[in-house]
């Protein structure tokens, strides 16, 4: 396949930028190639690079019209694979479906949370899968236009894929599924550039010497720069005695509002193996515990007052007069709030120092930035409401949605 990657048409590209997760089938007339375009969380992409089994699903649900949904199951965790489904809303989203039925080989383009192309590969679809999909497709289908229909379709697809799924809807759903044998897998060296932010490069296959952590920090800074441009600082330093040390991983200074970020990456590429649910949850808990311990010290310094070096001999004083938010950002948040000990610790930090601490994963942070629509005031307002929910309900599992739009489930 060379070093090229399938690039979707402009309309699908707009959908890709807007969605948190999604699947699209497209056809490129110039190269006469069919592409399956997938947008998935970073942790799932890392699992695919580590060889996690991937299953593709085309599902047709009747209510009574037939609706098409594309789904993917990624066996990232041995005993609890991740399932994603995406009801089709616009026929342009399946432009390449007819061509897919004519070809055995398709290209697959995986995009990350930031809508950056991250992995390219190819697969050969089994003949029996293509024949079954033809049969189901030829019975006709339409696209989802209504939120309530979309919800029913999504729930029914999850139920059809996993019978033990507790579904609010279980409509008749026919499925054509196959396991994908991926080949010519390439982790792309990403170059991302916008006029107001710095250029960053990262390679998901690079899992040496803590590079996954550095990559995650760069991605977070890049995302925040859309809102705060040059007011985002990596590794701000403070003076302790005769030495300088890092204050936190990333800081945002926006007049009286300050956001400090402690980033913790799940370094599964460096470890070189997939794992089970218990180890995955345990690993996330250890990262959160370590970060809270670090944040406790940071918050005390903020409360008493600290001068922070933000580069080029510039300094900024942080003290209790500032509105200070602290985010602990993990790669993925697998934390079931079974006991509130972590929440009690972060609540105590607020009670004692006024610093508002929250735990989020990478996908949630990106979604919060998107919901701010380029307005910093909206960002800070969202953080205030989110912290209040976390504080009083003792939970980190908060879903951020745009109340003005239908929810993509």
Tab-separated table of C-alpha atoms in Angstrom:
chain	number	residue	atom	x	y	z
A	1	UNK	CA	0.000	0.000	0.000
A	2	UNK	CA	2.999	2.270	0.325
A	3	UNK	CA	2.883	5.255	2.634
A	4	UNK	CA	-0.398	6.690	1.373
A	5	UNK	CA	-3.571	6.790	3.440
A	6	UNK	CA	-7.155	6.820	2.266
A	7	UNK	CA	-8.524	10.373	2.495
A	8	UNK	CA	-12.334	10.737	2.650
A	9	UNK	CA	-14.324	13.263	0.637
A	10	UNK	CA	-14.827	16.762	2.014
A	11	UNK	CA	-18.327	16.153	3.403
A	12	UNK	CA	-17.309	13.028	5.299
A	13	UNK	CA	-14.261	14.945	6.552
A	14	UNK	CA	-16.622	17.500	8.112
A	15	UNK	CA	-18.612	14.747	9.812
A	16	UNK	CA	-15.353	13.217	11.016
A	17	UNK	CA	-14.284	16.485	12.644
A	18	UNK	CA	-17.641	16.910	14.389
A	19	UNK	CA	-18.081	13.390	15.799
A	20	UNK	CA	-16.361	11.802	18.787
A	21	UNK	CA	-16.639	8.327	17.243
A	22	UNK	CA	-17.810	7.348	13.779
A	23	UNK	CA	-17.536	5.066	10.732
A	24	UNK	CA	-17.883	5.967	7.071
A	25	UNK	CA	-17.488	4.081	3.767
A	26	UNK	CA	-16.163	6.154	0.872
A	27	UNK	CA	-14.940	5.667	-2.675
A	28	UNK	CA	-12.054	7.522	-4.310
A	29	UNK	CA	-12.630	7.631	-8.115
A	30	UNK	CA	-9.041	8.655	-8.877
A	31	UNK	CA	-7.449	5.660	-7.196
A	32	UNK	CA	-10.569	3.490	-7.565
A	33	UNK	CA	-10.141	2.456	-3.957
A	34	UNK	CA	-12.757	1.885	-1.249
A	35	UNK	CA	-12.013	3.221	2.199
A	36	UNK	CA	-13.456	2.467	5.610
A	37	UNK	CA	-12.860	5.595	7.682
A	38	UNK	CA	-12.908	5.059	11.464
A	39	UNK	CA	-12.655	7.628	14.248
A	40	UNK	CA	-11.860	6.029	17.599
A	41	UNK	CA	-10.307	6.953	20.972
A	42	UNK	CA	-6.525	6.970	21.208
A	43	UNK	CA	-6.410	4.012	23.601
A	44	UNK	CA	-8.313	1.847	21.095
A	45	UNK	CA	-5.868	2.791	18.332
A	46	UNK	CA	-2.959	1.777	20.542
A	47	UNK	CA	-4.650	-1.596	21.106
A	48	UNK	CA	-5.031	-2.121	17.350
A	49	UNK	CA	-1.316	-1.455	16.897
A	50	UNK	CA	-0.664	-4.100	19.553
A	51	UNK	CA	-2.608	-6.648	17.506
A	52	UNK	CA	-6.074	-6.519	19.070
A	53	UNK	CA	-8.608	-8.483	17.020
A	54	UNK	CA	-11.062	-6.252	15.094
A	55	UNK	CA	-14.570	-7.251	13.953
A	56	UNK	CA	-16.594	-5.258	11.409
A	57	UNK	CA	-20.408	-5.149	11.506
A	58	UNK	CA	-23.050	-3.834	9.109
A	59	UNK	CA	-26.431	-3.882	10.874
A	60	UNK	CA	-29.955	-3.312	9.562
A	61	UNK	CA	-32.644	-2.495	12.151
A	62	UNK	CA	-36.405	-2.456	11.424
A	63	UNK	CA	-38.830	-0.001	13.119
A	64	UNK	CA	-40.571	-0.583	10.599
A	65	UNK	CA	-38.237	1.188	8.128
A	66	UNK	CA	-34.803	-0.392	7.834
A	67	UNK	CA	-31.885	1.658	9.154
A	68	UNK	CA	-28.213	0.969	8.509
A	69	UNK	CA	-25.596	1.105	11.250
A	70	UNK	CA	-21.866	0.454	10.970
A	71	UNK	CA	-20.103	-1.006	13.988
A	72	UNK	CA	-16.694	-2.159	15.142
A	73	UNK	CA	-15.694	-4.469	17.985
A	74	UNK	CA	-12.101	-4.117	19.138
A	75	UNK	CA	-10.839	-6.827	21.478
A	76	UNK	CA	-8.634	-4.422	23.400
A	77	UNK	CA	-9.393	-6.056	26.743
A	78	UNK	CA	-9.363	-9.841	26.863
A	79	UNK	CA	-12.596	-10.265	28.818
A	80	UNK	CA	-14.440	-7.076	27.878
A	81	UNK	CA	-13.967	-5.893	24.257
A	82	UNK	CA	-14.939	-2.377	23.218
A	83	UNK	CA	-17.962	-2.005	20.917
A	84	UNK	CA	-18.795	1.072	18.846
A	85	UNK	CA	-21.816	1.627	16.593
A	86	UNK	CA	-22.663	4.532	14.304
A	87	UNK	CA	-26.143	4.869	12.740
A	88	UNK	CA	-25.939	6.375	9.256
A	89	UNK	CA	-27.670	9.775	8.970
A	90	UNK	CA	-26.691	10.927	5.489
A	91	UNK	CA	-26.384	8.844	2.322
A	92	UNK	CA	-23.086	10.578	1.557
A	93	UNK	CA	-21.740	8.705	4.590
A	94	UNK	CA	-22.071	5.422	2.686
A	95	UNK	CA	-21.038	6.630	-0.734
A	96	UNK	CA	-18.678	3.707	-1.144
A	97	UNK	CA	-21.044	0.919	-0.061
A	98	UNK	CA	-21.875	-0.262	-3.579
A	99	UNK	CA	-18.199	-0.200	-4.493
A	100	UNK	CA	-17.347	-2.113	-1.321
A	101	UNK	CA	-19.659	-4.886	-2.480
A	102	UNK	CA	-17.708	-5.114	-5.736
A	103	UNK	CA	-14.255	-5.296	-4.178
A	104	UNK	CA	-12.517	-7.726	-1.898
A	105	UNK	CA	-9.742	-5.400	-0.762
A	106	UNK	CA	-10.486	-2.187	1.104
A	107	UNK	CA	-8.292	0.401	2.754
A	108	UNK	CA	-8.870	1.426	6.360
A	109	UNK	CA	-7.998	4.833	7.779
A	110	UNK	CA	-8.073	5.257	11.560
A	111	UNK	CA	-8.338	8.763	13.000
A	112	UNK	CA	-7.761	9.761	16.633
A	113	UNK	CA	-9.716	11.969	19.072
A	114	UNK	CA	-8.254	15.053	17.397
A	115	UNK	CA	-9.425	13.952	13.923
A	116	UNK	CA	-5.792	13.414	12.950
A	117	UNK	CA	-5.004	10.438	10.675
A	118	UNK	CA	-3.221	7.959	12.934
A	119	UNK	CA	-3.137	4.477	11.371
A	120	UNK	CA	-3.434	3.225	7.816
A	121	UNK	CA	-3.875	-0.406	6.807
A	122	UNK	CA	-5.800	-2.671	4.440
A	123	UNK	CA	-7.894	-5.826	4.643
A	124	UNK	CA	-9.495	-8.401	2.379
A	125	UNK	CA	-13.183	-8.907	3.105
A	126	UNK	CA	-14.364	-12.570	3.151
A	127	UNK	CA	-16.592	-13.536	0.227
A	128	UNK	CA	-19.324	-14.892	2.519
A	129	UNK	CA	-19.435	-11.537	4.345
A	130	UNK	CA	-19.815	-9.624	1.066
A	131	UNK	CA	-22.592	-11.953	-0.112
A	132	UNK	CA	-24.526	-11.612	3.140
A	133	UNK	CA	-24.124	-7.821	3.108
A	134	UNK	CA	-25.404	-7.719	-0.485
A	135	UNK	CA	-28.499	-9.683	0.517
A	136	UNK	CA	-29.250	-7.407	3.477
A	137	UNK	CA	-28.498	-4.201	1.562
A	138	UNK	CA	-30.720	-5.183	-1.399
A	139	UNK	CA	-33.747	-5.295	0.904
A	140	UNK	CA	-33.422	-1.524	1.127
A	141	UNK	CA	-32.660	0.885	3.950
A	142	UNK	CA	-32.884	4.546	4.888
A	143	UNK	CA	-30.926	6.949	7.077
A	144	UNK	CA	-31.624	8.058	10.654
A	145	UNK	CA	-33.137	11.550	10.815
A	146	UNK	CA	-34.772	11.456	14.249
A	147	UNK	CA	-33.056	11.383	17.649
A	148	UNK	CA	-35.469	8.885	19.199
A	149	UNK	CA	-35.145	6.543	16.223
A	150	UNK	CA	-31.369	6.883	16.436
A	151	UNK	CA	-31.449	5.952	20.110
A	152	UNK	CA	-33.626	2.893	19.461
A	153	UNK	CA	-31.387	1.792	16.588
A	154	UNK	CA	-28.210	2.205	18.631
A	155	UNK	CA	-29.595	0.277	21.597
A	156	UNK	CA	-30.875	-2.503	19.360
A	157	UNK	CA	-27.486	-2.858	17.656
A	158	UNK	CA	-25.632	-3.110	20.944
A	159	UNK	CA	-28.130	-5.725	22.110
A	160	UNK	CA	-27.753	-7.697	18.874
A	161	UNK	CA	-23.978	-7.676	19.197
A	162	UNK	CA	-23.914	-8.558	22.881
A	163	UNK	CA	-26.940	-10.364	24.265
A	164	UNK	CA	-26.122	-9.520	27.884
A	165	UNK	CA	-26.190	-5.779	27.115
A	166	UNK	CA	-28.921	-4.096	29.179
A	167	UNK	CA	-30.834	-2.384	26.415
A	168	UNK	CA	-33.776	0.011	26.508
A	169	UNK	CA	-34.705	-1.177	23.016
A	170	UNK	CA	-34.376	-4.509	21.224
A	171	UNK	CA	-35.757	-4.205	17.691
A	172	UNK	CA	-35.192	-6.849	14.991
A	173	UNK	CA	-31.636	-6.374	13.730
A	174	UNK	CA	-29.872	-8.339	10.985
A	175	UNK	CA	-26.083	-8.378	11.006
A	176	UNK	CA	-23.314	-9.090	8.532
A	177	UNK	CA	-20.077	-9.457	10.503
A	178	UNK	CA	-16.516	-10.543	9.834
A	179	UNK	CA	-13.151	-10.494	11.542
A	180	UNK	CA	-10.674	-8.200	9.828
A	181	UNK	CA	-7.203	-9.466	9.030
A	182	UNK	CA	-5.293	-6.187	8.909
A	183	UNK	CA	-2.097	-5.892	6.909
A	184	UNK	CA	0.271	-3.140	5.737
A	185	UNK	CA	-0.334	-1.489	9.117
A	186	UNK	CA	1.400	1.852	9.481
A	187	UNK	CA	1.340	4.240	12.411
A	188	UNK	CA	1.546	7.602	10.695
A	189	UNK	CA	3.983	10.243	11.791
A	190	UNK	CA	1.464	12.996	12.296
A	191	UNK	CA	2.144	16.574	11.396
A	192	UNK	CA	-0.575	18.880	12.670
A	193	UNK	CA	-0.435	22.590	12.021
A	194	UNK	CA	-2.769	25.535	12.354
A	195	UNK	CA	-1.874	29.192	12.055
A	196	UNK	CA	-2.481	29.882	15.765
A	197	UNK	CA	-0.826	26.797	17.235
A	198	UNK	CA	2.537	25.119	17.088
A	199	UNK	CA	3.273	22.154	14.883
A	200	UNK	CA	3.385	18.769	16.601
A	201	UNK	CA	4.571	15.369	15.459
A	202	UNK	CA	3.892	12.005	17.027
A	203	UNK	CA	4.116	8.353	16.110
A	204	UNK	CA	1.883	5.924	18.001
A	205	UNK	CA	4.332	3.091	17.387
A	206	UNK	CA	6.986	4.977	19.356
A	207	UNK	CA	6.661	3.557	22.863
A	208	UNK	CA	10.126	4.054	24.336
A	209	UNK	CA	11.441	6.091	27.258
A	210	UNK	CA	8.093	7.499	28.265
A	211	UNK	CA	7.309	8.834	24.799
A	212	UNK	CA	3.595	7.970	25.126
A	213	UNK	CA	3.410	10.428	27.999
A	214	UNK	CA	5.172	13.158	26.038
A	215	UNK	CA	2.910	12.538	23.034
A	216	UNK	CA	-0.208	12.878	25.191
A	217	UNK	CA	1.040	16.147	26.697
A	218	UNK	CA	1.727	17.549	23.224
A	219	UNK	CA	-1.754	16.552	22.062
A	220	UNK	CA	-3.387	18.236	25.068
A	221	UNK	CA	-1.431	21.448	24.540
A	222	UNK	CA	-2.297	21.411	20.848
A	223	UNK	CA	-6.031	21.038	21.573
A	224	UNK	CA	-6.099	23.795	24.210
A	225	UNK	CA	-4.240	26.138	21.862
A	226	UNK	CA	-7.372	26.384	19.699
A	227	UNK	CA	-9.015	28.270	22.560
A	228	UNK	CA	-6.082	29.960	24.273
A	229	UNK	CA	-3.373	30.211	21.589
A	230	UNK	CA	-0.057	31.258	23.131
A	231	UNK	CA	-1.475	31.309	26.676
A	232	UNK	CA	-0.915	27.536	26.921
A	233	UNK	CA	2.420	26.695	28.547
A	234	UNK	CA	4.200	23.336	28.645
A	235	UNK	CA	6.121	22.394	31.786
A	236	UNK	CA	5.958	25.740	33.650
A	237	UNK	CA	8.774	25.894	36.202
A	238	UNK	CA	9.046	27.129	39.790
A	239	UNK	CA	12.092	27.964	41.873
A	240	UNK	CA	12.868	25.853	44.939
A	241	UNK	CA	16.013	26.973	46.694
A	242	UNK	CA	18.758	27.067	44.086
A	243	UNK	CA	16.968	24.750	41.658
A	244	UNK	CA	14.133	24.962	39.142
A	245	UNK	CA	11.557	22.188	38.963
A	246	UNK	CA	8.458	21.494	36.927
A	247	UNK	CA	5.305	22.876	38.512
A	248	UNK	CA	2.835	20.891	36.376
A	249	UNK	CA	2.666	19.388	32.893
A	250	UNK	CA	0.576	22.113	31.203
A	251	UNK	CA	-0.877	25.439	32.324
A	252	UNK	CA	-3.419	27.802	30.779
A	253	UNK	CA	-3.442	31.454	31.871
A	254	UNK	CA	-6.559	33.418	30.920
A	255	UNK	CA	-6.705	36.586	33.006
A	256	UNK	CA	-7.972	35.485	36.460
A	257	UNK	CA	-8.839	31.965	35.267
A	258	UNK	CA	-6.138	29.301	35.403
A	259	UNK	CA	-6.177	25.667	34.311
A	260	UNK	CA	-3.400	23.344	35.455
A	261	UNK	CA	-3.099	19.888	33.907
A	262	UNK	CA	-1.437	16.769	35.215
A	263	UNK	CA	-1.297	14.285	32.327
A	264	UNK	CA	-1.051	10.520	32.922
A	265	UNK	CA	-0.728	8.250	29.879
A	266	UNK	CA	-1.590	4.561	29.771
A	267	UNK	CA	1.664	3.367	28.230
A	268	UNK	CA	0.453	0.109	26.685
A	269	UNK	CA	2.684	0.423	23.612
A	270	UNK	CA	5.746	0.610	25.851
A	271	UNK	CA	4.508	-2.394	27.860
A	272	UNK	CA	3.877	-4.188	24.580
A	273	UNK	CA	0.824	-6.201	25.565
A	274	UNK	CA	-2.946	-6.164	25.875
A	275	UNK	CA	-4.504	-6.917	29.239
A	276	UNK	CA	-7.715	-7.843	31.061
A	277	UNK	CA	-10.363	-5.632	32.677
A	278	UNK	CA	-8.991	-5.935	36.199
A	279	UNK	CA	-5.476	-4.915	35.229
A	280	UNK	CA	-6.757	-2.096	33.005
A	281	UNK	CA	-8.931	-0.640	35.787
A	282	UNK	CA	-6.167	-1.170	38.327
A	283	UNK	CA	-3.707	0.625	36.069
A	284	UNK	CA	-6.042	3.600	35.687
A	285	UNK	CA	-6.604	3.766	39.449
A	286	UNK	CA	-2.845	3.804	40.084
A	287	UNK	CA	-2.407	6.675	37.628
A	288	UNK	CA	-5.195	8.674	39.306
A	289	UNK	CA	-3.813	7.983	42.777
A	290	UNK	CA	-0.333	9.159	41.777
A	291	UNK	CA	-1.713	12.275	40.085
A	292	UNK	CA	-3.865	13.235	43.094
A	293	UNK	CA	-0.785	13.031	45.302
A	294	UNK	CA	1.056	15.407	42.963
A	295	UNK	CA	-1.933	17.738	42.669
A	296	UNK	CA	-2.195	18.019	46.459
A	297	UNK	CA	1.232	19.664	46.537
A	298	UNK	CA	0.456	21.900	43.568
A	299	UNK	CA	-2.802	23.119	45.112
A	300	UNK	CA	-1.097	24.029	48.404
A	301	UNK	CA	1.467	26.113	46.526
A	302	UNK	CA	-1.339	27.833	44.602
A	303	UNK	CA	-3.194	28.629	47.805
A	304	UNK	CA	-0.176	30.127	49.531
A	305	UNK	CA	1.051	31.882	46.389
A	306	UNK	CA	3.702	30.812	43.895
A	307	UNK	CA	5.643	32.507	41.103
A	308	UNK	CA	5.647	30.413	37.932
A	309	UNK	CA	8.177	30.794	35.127
A	310	UNK	CA	6.273	30.528	31.844
A	311	UNK	CA	9.223	30.929	29.500
A	312	UNK	CA	11.270	33.716	27.907
A	313	UNK	CA	11.989	35.131	31.380
A	314	UNK	CA	8.267	35.751	31.901
A	315	UNK	CA	6.632	34.885	35.199
A	316	UNK	CA	3.074	34.661	36.479
A	317	UNK	CA	2.006	34.687	40.119
A	318	UNK	CA	-0.708	32.228	41.120
A	319	UNK	CA	-2.486	32.654	44.455
A	320	UNK	CA	-5.847	32.204	46.155
A	321	UNK	CA	-7.321	35.188	44.312
A	322	UNK	CA	-7.275	33.205	41.056
A	323	UNK	CA	-10.049	30.904	39.853
A	324	UNK	CA	-7.971	27.717	39.646
A	325	UNK	CA	-9.084	24.513	37.947
A	326	UNK	CA	-6.879	21.419	37.922
A	327	UNK	CA	-7.460	18.588	35.462
A	328	UNK	CA	-5.988	15.135	35.894
A	329	UNK	CA	-6.085	13.816	32.311
A	330	UNK	CA	-5.766	10.053	31.782
A	331	UNK	CA	-5.753	8.321	28.404
A	332	UNK	CA	-9.047	6.604	29.167
A	333	UNK	CA	-11.197	6.755	32.275
A	334	UNK	CA	-11.973	3.223	33.430
A	335	UNK	CA	-13.171	4.005	36.914
A	336	UNK	CA	-16.533	2.846	38.169
A	337	UNK	CA	-16.906	5.008	41.316
A	338	UNK	CA	-17.254	1.841	43.378
A	339	UNK	CA	-15.977	3.720	46.394
A	340	UNK	CA	-15.557	7.489	46.613
A	341	UNK	CA	-12.079	7.639	48.177
A	342	UNK	CA	-10.531	9.479	45.206
A	343	UNK	CA	-13.459	11.895	45.031
A	344	UNK	CA	-13.166	12.571	48.753
A	345	UNK	CA	-9.494	13.410	48.271
A	346	UNK	CA	-10.148	15.835	45.407
A	347	UNK	CA	-13.084	17.365	47.294
A	348	UNK	CA	-10.794	17.863	50.293
A	349	UNK	CA	-8.302	19.696	48.079
A	350	UNK	CA	-11.056	22.151	47.121
A	351	UNK	CA	-12.211	22.557	50.736
A	352	UNK	CA	-8.690	23.365	51.899
A	353	UNK	CA	-7.243	25.325	48.970
A	354	UNK	CA	-10.112	26.384	46.686
A	355	UNK	CA	-8.550	24.523	43.730
A	356	UNK	CA	-11.209	22.697	41.703
A	357	UNK	CA	-9.844	19.261	40.771
A	358	UNK	CA	-11.452	16.970	38.208
A	359	UNK	CA	-10.422	13.707	36.547
A	360	UNK	CA	-11.137	13.394	32.809
A	361	UNK	CA	-9.896	11.286	29.930
A	362	UNK	CA	-8.499	12.532	26.660
A	363	UNK	CA	-11.785	12.145	24.754
A	364	UNK	CA	-13.729	14.129	27.382
A	365	UNK	CA	-11.225	16.971	27.291
A	366	UNK	CA	-11.492	17.203	23.494
A	367	UNK	CA	-15.286	17.181	23.746
A	368	UNK	CA	-15.294	20.000	26.326
A	369	UNK	CA	-13.113	22.093	24.009
A	370	UNK	CA	-15.468	21.393	21.078
A	371	UNK	CA	-18.529	22.341	23.132
A	372	UNK	CA	-16.914	25.709	23.911
A	373	UNK	CA	-17.164	26.610	20.192
A	374	UNK	CA	-13.982	28.647	20.298
A	375	UNK	CA	-15.194	30.842	23.201
A	376	UNK	CA	-13.032	30.823	26.325
A	377	UNK	CA	-15.908	32.114	28.500
A	378	UNK	CA	-17.992	29.103	27.522
A	379	UNK	CA	-15.065	26.827	28.413
A	380	UNK	CA	-14.710	28.226	31.935
A	381	UNK	CA	-18.468	28.171	32.483
A	382	UNK	CA	-18.556	24.517	31.446
A	383	UNK	CA	-15.747	23.701	33.867
A	384	UNK	CA	-17.614	25.363	36.744
A	385	UNK	CA	-20.784	23.362	36.119
A	386	UNK	CA	-18.829	20.170	35.631
A	387	UNK	CA	-16.901	20.611	38.874
A	388	UNK	CA	-20.106	21.233	40.806
A	389	UNK	CA	-21.540	17.952	39.506
A	390	UNK	CA	-18.361	16.091	40.379
A	391	UNK	CA	-18.086	17.622	43.856
A	392	UNK	CA	-21.644	17.082	45.058
A	393	UNK	CA	-22.176	13.670	43.408
A	394	UNK	CA	-18.670	12.342	44.154
A	395	UNK	CA	-18.153	11.058	40.626
A	396	UNK	CA	-15.757	11.544	37.724
A	397	UNK	CA	-18.082	9.812	35.274
A	398	UNK	CA	-19.718	12.868	33.731
A	399	UNK	CA	-20.969	12.920	30.160
A	400	UNK	CA	-20.579	16.246	28.379
A	401	UNK	CA	-23.254	16.895	25.746
A	402	UNK	CA	-24.464	19.819	23.675
A	403	UNK	CA	-28.002	20.447	24.935
A	404	UNK	CA	-28.876	22.339	21.759
A	405	UNK	CA	-28.339	19.297	19.541
A	406	UNK	CA	-29.556	15.677	19.467
A	407	UNK	CA	-27.228	13.342	21.321
A	408	UNK	CA	-25.090	10.956	19.291
A	409	UNK	CA	-25.279	7.728	21.270
